[in-house]
Coordinates of N, CA, C and O in Angstrom, one line a residue:
X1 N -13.3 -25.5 -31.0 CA -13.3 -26.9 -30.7 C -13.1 -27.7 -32.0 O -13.8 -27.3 -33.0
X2 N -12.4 -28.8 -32.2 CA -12.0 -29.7 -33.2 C -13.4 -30.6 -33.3 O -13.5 -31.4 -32.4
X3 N -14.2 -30.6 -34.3 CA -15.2 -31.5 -34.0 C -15.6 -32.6 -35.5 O -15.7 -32.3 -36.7
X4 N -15.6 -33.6 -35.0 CA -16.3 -34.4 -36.8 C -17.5 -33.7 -37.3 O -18.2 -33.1 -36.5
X5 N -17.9 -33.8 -38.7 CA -18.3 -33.2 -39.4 C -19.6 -34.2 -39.6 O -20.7 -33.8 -39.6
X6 N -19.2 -35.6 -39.6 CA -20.4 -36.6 -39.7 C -19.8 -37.6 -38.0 O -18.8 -38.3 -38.1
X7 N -20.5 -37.4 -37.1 CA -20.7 -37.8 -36.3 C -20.0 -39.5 -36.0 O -20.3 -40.3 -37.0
X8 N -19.4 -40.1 -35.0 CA -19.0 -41.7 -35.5 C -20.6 -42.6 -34.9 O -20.6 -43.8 -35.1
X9 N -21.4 -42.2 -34.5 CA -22.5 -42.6 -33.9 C -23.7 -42.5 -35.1 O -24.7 -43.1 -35.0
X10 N -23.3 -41.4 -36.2 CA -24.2 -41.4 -37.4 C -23.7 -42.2 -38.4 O -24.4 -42.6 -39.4
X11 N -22.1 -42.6 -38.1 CA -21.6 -43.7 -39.3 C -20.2 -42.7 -39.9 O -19.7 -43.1 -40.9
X12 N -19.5 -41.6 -39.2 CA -18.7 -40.9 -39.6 C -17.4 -41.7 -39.0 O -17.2 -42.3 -38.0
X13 N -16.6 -41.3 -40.2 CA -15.2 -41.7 -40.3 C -14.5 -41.0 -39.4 O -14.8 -39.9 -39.3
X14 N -13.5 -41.5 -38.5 CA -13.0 -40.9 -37.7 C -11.2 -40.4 -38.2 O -10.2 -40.6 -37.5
X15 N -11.3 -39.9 -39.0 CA -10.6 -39.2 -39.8 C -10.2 -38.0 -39.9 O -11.0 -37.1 -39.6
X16 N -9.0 -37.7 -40.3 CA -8.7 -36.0 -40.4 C -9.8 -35.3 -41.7 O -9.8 -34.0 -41.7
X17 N -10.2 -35.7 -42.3 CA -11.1 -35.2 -43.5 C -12.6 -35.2 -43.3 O -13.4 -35.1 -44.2
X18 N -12.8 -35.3 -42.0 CA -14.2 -35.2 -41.0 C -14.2 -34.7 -39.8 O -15.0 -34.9 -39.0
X19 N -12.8 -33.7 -39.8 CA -12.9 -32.8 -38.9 C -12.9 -31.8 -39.6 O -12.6 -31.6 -40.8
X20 N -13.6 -30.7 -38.6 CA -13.3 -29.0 -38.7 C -13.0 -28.6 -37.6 O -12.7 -29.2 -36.6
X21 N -13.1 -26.9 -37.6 CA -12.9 -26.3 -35.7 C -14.1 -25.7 -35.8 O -14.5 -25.3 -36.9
X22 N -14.6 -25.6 -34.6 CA -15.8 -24.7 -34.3 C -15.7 -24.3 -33.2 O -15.3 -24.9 -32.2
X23 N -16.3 -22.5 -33.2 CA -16.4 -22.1 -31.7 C -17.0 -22.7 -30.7 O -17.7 -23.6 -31.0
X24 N -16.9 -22.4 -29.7 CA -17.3 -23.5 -28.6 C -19.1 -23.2 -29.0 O -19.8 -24.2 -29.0
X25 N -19.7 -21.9 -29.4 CA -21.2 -21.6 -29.2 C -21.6 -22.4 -30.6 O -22.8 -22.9 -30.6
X26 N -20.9 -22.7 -31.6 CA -21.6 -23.2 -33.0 C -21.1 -24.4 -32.4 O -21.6 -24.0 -31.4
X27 N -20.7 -25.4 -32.2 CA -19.9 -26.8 -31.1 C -21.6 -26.8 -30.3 O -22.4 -27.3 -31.0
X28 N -21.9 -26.4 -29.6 CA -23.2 -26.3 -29.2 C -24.4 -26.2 -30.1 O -25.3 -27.0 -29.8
X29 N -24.4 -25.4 -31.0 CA -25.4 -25.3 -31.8 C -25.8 -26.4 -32.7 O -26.9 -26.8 -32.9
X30 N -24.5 -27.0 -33.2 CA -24.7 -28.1 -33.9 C -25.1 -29.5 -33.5 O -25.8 -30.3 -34.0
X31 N -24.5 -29.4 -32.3 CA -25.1 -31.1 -30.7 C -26.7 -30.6 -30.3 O -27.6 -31.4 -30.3
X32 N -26.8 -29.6 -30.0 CA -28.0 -29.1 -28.9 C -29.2 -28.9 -29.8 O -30.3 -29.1 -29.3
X33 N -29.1 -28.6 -30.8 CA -30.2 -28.0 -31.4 C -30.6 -28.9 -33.0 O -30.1 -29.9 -33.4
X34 N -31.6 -28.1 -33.8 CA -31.9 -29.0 -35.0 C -31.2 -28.2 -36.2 O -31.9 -28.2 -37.2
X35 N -30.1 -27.6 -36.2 CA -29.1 -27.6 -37.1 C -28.1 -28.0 -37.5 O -27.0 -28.2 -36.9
X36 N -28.2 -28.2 -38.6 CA -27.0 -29.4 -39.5 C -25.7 -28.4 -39.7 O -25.5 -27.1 -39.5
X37 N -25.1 -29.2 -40.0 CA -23.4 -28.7 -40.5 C -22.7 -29.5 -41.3 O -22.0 -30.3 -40.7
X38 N -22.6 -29.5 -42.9 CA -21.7 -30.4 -43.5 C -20.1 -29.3 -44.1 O -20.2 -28.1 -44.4
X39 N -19.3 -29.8 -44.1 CA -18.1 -29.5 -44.4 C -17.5 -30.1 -45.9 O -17.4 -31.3 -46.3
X40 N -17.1 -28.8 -46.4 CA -16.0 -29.1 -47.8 C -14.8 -29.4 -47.5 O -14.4 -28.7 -46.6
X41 N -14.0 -30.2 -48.0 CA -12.9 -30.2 -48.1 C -11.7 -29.7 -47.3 O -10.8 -30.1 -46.5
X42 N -12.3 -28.1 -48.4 CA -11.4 -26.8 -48.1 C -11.4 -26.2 -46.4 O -10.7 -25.3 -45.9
X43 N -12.5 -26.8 -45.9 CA -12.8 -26.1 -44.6 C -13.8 -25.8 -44.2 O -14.3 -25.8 -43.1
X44 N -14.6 -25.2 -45.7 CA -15.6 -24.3 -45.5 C -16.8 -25.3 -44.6 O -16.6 -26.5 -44.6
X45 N -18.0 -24.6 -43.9 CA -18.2 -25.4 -43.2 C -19.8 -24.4 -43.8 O -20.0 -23.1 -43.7
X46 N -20.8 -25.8 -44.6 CA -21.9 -25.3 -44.7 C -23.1 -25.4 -43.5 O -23.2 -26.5 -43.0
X47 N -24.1 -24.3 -43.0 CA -25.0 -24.7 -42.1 C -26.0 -24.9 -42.7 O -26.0 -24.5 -43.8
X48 N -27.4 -25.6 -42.1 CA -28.6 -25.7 -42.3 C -29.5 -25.3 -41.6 O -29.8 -26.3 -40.9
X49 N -30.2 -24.0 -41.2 CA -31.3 -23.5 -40.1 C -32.2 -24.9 -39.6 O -32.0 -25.8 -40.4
X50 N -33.0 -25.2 -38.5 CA -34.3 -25.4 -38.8 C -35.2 -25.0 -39.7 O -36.0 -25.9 -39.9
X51 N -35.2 -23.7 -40.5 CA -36.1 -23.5 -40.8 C -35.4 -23.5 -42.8 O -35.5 -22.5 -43.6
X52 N -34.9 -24.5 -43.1 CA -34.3 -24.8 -44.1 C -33.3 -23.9 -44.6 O -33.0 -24.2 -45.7
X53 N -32.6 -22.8 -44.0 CA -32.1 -21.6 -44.5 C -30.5 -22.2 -44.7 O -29.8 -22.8 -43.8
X54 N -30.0 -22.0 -45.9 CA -28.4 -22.1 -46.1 C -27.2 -20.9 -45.9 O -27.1 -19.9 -46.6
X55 N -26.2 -21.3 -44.6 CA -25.1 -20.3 -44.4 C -24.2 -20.9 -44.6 O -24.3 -22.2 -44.4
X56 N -22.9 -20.4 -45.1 CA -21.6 -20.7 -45.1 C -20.7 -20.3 -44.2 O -21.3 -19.5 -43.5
X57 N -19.8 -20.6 -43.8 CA -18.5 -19.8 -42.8 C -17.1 -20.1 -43.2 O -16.5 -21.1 -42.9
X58 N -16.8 -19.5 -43.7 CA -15.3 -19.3 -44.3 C -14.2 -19.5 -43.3 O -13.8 -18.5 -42.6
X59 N -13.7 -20.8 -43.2 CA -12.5 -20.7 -42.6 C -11.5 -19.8 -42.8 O -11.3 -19.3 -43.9
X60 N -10.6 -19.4 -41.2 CA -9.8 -18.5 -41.0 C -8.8 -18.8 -42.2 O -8.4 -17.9 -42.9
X61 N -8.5 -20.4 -42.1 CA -7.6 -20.8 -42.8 C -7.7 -22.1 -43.4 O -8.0 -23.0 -42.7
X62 N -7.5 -22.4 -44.7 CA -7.9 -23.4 -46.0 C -7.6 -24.5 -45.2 O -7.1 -24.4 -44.1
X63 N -7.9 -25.9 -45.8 CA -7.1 -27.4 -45.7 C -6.6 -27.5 -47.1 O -7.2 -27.8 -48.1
X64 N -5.2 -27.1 -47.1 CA -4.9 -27.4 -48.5 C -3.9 -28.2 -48.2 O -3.7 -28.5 -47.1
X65 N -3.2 -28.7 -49.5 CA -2.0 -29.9 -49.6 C -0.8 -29.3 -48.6 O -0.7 -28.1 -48.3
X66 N 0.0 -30.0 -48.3 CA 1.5 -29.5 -47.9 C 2.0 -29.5 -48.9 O 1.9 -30.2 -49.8
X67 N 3.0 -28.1 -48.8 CA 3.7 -27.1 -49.2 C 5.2 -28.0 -48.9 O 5.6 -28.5 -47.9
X68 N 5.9 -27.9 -50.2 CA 7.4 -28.3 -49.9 C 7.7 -27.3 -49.1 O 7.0 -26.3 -49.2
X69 N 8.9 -27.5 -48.0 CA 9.3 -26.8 -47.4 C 10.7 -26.3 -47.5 O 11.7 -27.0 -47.9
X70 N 10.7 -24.8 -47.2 CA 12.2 -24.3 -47.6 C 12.5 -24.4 -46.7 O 11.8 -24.2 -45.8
X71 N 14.2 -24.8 -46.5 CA 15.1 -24.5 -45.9 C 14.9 -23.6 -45.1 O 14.2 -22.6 -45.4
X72 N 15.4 -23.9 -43.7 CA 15.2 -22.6 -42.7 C 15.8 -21.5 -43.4 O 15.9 -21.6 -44.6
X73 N 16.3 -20.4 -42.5 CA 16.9 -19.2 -43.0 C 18.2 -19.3 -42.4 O 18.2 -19.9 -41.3
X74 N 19.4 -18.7 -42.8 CA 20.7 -18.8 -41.8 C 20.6 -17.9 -41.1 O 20.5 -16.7 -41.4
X75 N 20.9 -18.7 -39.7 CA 21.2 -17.6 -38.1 C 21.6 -16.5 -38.7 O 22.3 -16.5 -39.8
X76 N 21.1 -15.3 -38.0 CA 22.0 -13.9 -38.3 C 23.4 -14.2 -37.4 O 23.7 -15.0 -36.5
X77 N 24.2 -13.0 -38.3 CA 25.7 -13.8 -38.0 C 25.8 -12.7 -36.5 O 25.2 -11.6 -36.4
X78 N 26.6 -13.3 -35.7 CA 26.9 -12.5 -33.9 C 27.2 -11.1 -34.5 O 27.8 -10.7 -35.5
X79 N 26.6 -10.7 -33.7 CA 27.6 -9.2 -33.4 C 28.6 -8.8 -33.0 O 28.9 -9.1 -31.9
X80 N 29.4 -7.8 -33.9 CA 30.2 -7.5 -33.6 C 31.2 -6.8 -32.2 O 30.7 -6.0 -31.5
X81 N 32.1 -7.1 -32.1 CA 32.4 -6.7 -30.6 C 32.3 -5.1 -30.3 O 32.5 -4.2 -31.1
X82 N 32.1 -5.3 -29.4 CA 32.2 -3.2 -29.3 C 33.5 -2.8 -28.4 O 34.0 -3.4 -27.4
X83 N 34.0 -1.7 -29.1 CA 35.1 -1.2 -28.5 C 35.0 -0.8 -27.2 O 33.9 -0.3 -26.8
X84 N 35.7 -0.9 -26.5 CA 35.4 -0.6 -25.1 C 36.0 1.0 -24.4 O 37.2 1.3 -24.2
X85 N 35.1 1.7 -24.1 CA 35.4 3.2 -23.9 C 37.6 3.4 -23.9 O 38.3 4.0 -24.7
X86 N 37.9 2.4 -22.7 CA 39.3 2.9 -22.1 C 40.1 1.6 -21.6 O 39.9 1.1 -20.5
X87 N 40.7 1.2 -22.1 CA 41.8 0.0 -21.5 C 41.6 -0.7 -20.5 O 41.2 0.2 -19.6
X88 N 41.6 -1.8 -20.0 CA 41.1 -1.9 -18.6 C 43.0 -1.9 -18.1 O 43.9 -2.2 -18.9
X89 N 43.1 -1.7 -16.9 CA 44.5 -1.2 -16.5 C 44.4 -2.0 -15.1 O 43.5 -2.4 -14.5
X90 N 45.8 -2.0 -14.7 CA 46.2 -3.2 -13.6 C 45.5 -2.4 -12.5 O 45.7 -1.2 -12.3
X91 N 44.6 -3.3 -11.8 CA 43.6 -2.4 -10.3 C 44.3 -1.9 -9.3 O 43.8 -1.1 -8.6
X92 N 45.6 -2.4 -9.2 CA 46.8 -2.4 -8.3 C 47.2 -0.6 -8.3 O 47.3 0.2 -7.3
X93 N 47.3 -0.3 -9.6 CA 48.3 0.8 -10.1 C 47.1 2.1 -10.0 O 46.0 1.9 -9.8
X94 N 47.9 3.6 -10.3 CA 46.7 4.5 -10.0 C 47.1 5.2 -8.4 O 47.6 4.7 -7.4
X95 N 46.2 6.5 -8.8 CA 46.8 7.4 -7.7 C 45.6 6.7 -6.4 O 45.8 7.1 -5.3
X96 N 44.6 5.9 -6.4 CA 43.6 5.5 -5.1 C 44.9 4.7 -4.4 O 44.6 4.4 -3.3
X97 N 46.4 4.2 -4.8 CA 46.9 3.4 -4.2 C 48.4 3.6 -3.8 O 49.1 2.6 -3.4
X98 N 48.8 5.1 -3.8 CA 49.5 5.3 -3.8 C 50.0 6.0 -2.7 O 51.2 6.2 -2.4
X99 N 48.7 6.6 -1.9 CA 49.3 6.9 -0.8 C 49.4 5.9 0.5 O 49.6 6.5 1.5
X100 N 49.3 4.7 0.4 CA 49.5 3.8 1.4 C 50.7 3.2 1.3 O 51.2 2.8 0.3
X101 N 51.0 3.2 2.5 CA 52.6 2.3 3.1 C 52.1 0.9 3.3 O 51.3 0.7 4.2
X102 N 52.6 -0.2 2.6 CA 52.0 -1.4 2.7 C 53.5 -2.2 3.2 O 53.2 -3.3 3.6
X103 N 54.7 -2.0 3.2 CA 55.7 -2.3 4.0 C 55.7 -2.3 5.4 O 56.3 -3.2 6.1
X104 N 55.3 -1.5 5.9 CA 56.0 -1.6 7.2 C 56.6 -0.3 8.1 O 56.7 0.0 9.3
X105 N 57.1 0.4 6.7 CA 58.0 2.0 7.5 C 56.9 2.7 7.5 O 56.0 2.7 6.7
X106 N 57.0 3.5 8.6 CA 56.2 5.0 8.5 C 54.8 4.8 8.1 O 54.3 5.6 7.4
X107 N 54.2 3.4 8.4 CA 52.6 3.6 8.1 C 51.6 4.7 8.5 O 51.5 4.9 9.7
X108 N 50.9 5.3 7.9 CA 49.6 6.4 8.0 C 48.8 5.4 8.7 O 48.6 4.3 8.5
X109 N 48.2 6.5 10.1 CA 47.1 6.2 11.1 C 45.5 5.9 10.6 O 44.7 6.5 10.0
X110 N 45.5 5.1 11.1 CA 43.7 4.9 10.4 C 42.5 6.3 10.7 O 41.3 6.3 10.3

C-alpha cells in the first residue's frame, strides 16, 4: 500500500517525499495500533514499538535520483528466409491429373 509517512491530518505534506509502500499488515499496524513509522529519504522506513523498541525495513528498492536514460536498444534484425524443402510447382501439372479426360472424348466412368 502507498501510504504518507506523516499523516495530512498530523500536518503532512502531501507529497512524493512523504510517501512510502507498505504491506497491507504494517498499513494496519501503523493506523490501528500505538506504533510509529518515520521514513528516510532513501526509503528506508524506521519503526517505533509501543514499548520504545527501534526497527528498520530496508526497502526492496532505493528512492534515488533519475538516471539519464540510454537509448533503447536496436530491434533485432528479421530473420532470415528459409529455404523451402522443394519448388512449389503448377497444381494443374503431375501424375494426380493425368489420367482424366477433361475434353469430352472417351471420358472414364465415375
Amino acid at each position: 500500500d502507498l501510504d504518507h509517512t506523516i499523516d495530512k491530518q498530523f500536518g503532512g505534506p502531501t507529497t512524493a517525499t512523504n510517501l512510502h509502500f507498505l504491506s497491507p499488515a504494517h498499513h494496519n499496524l501503523k493506523h490501528f495500533s500505538d506504533w510509529k513509522a518515520t521514513a528516510d529519504p532513501d526509503g528506508t522506513v524506521h519503526w517505533t514499538s509501543p514499548a520504545g523498541k527501534h526497527y528498520a525495513t530496508d526497502p526492496a528498492t532505493r528512492i534515488n535520483p533519475p538516471r539519464q536514460q540510454a537509448p533503447p536498444p536496436a530491434p533485432p534484425a528479421p530473420p532470415a528466409p528459409r529455404p523451402s524443402a522443394e519448388p512449389i510447382s503448377d497444381p494443374w501439372s503431375g501424375d494426380w491429373n493425368t489420367s482424366w479426360n477433361t475434353d469430352g472424348t472417351n471420358p472414364k466412368p465415375f
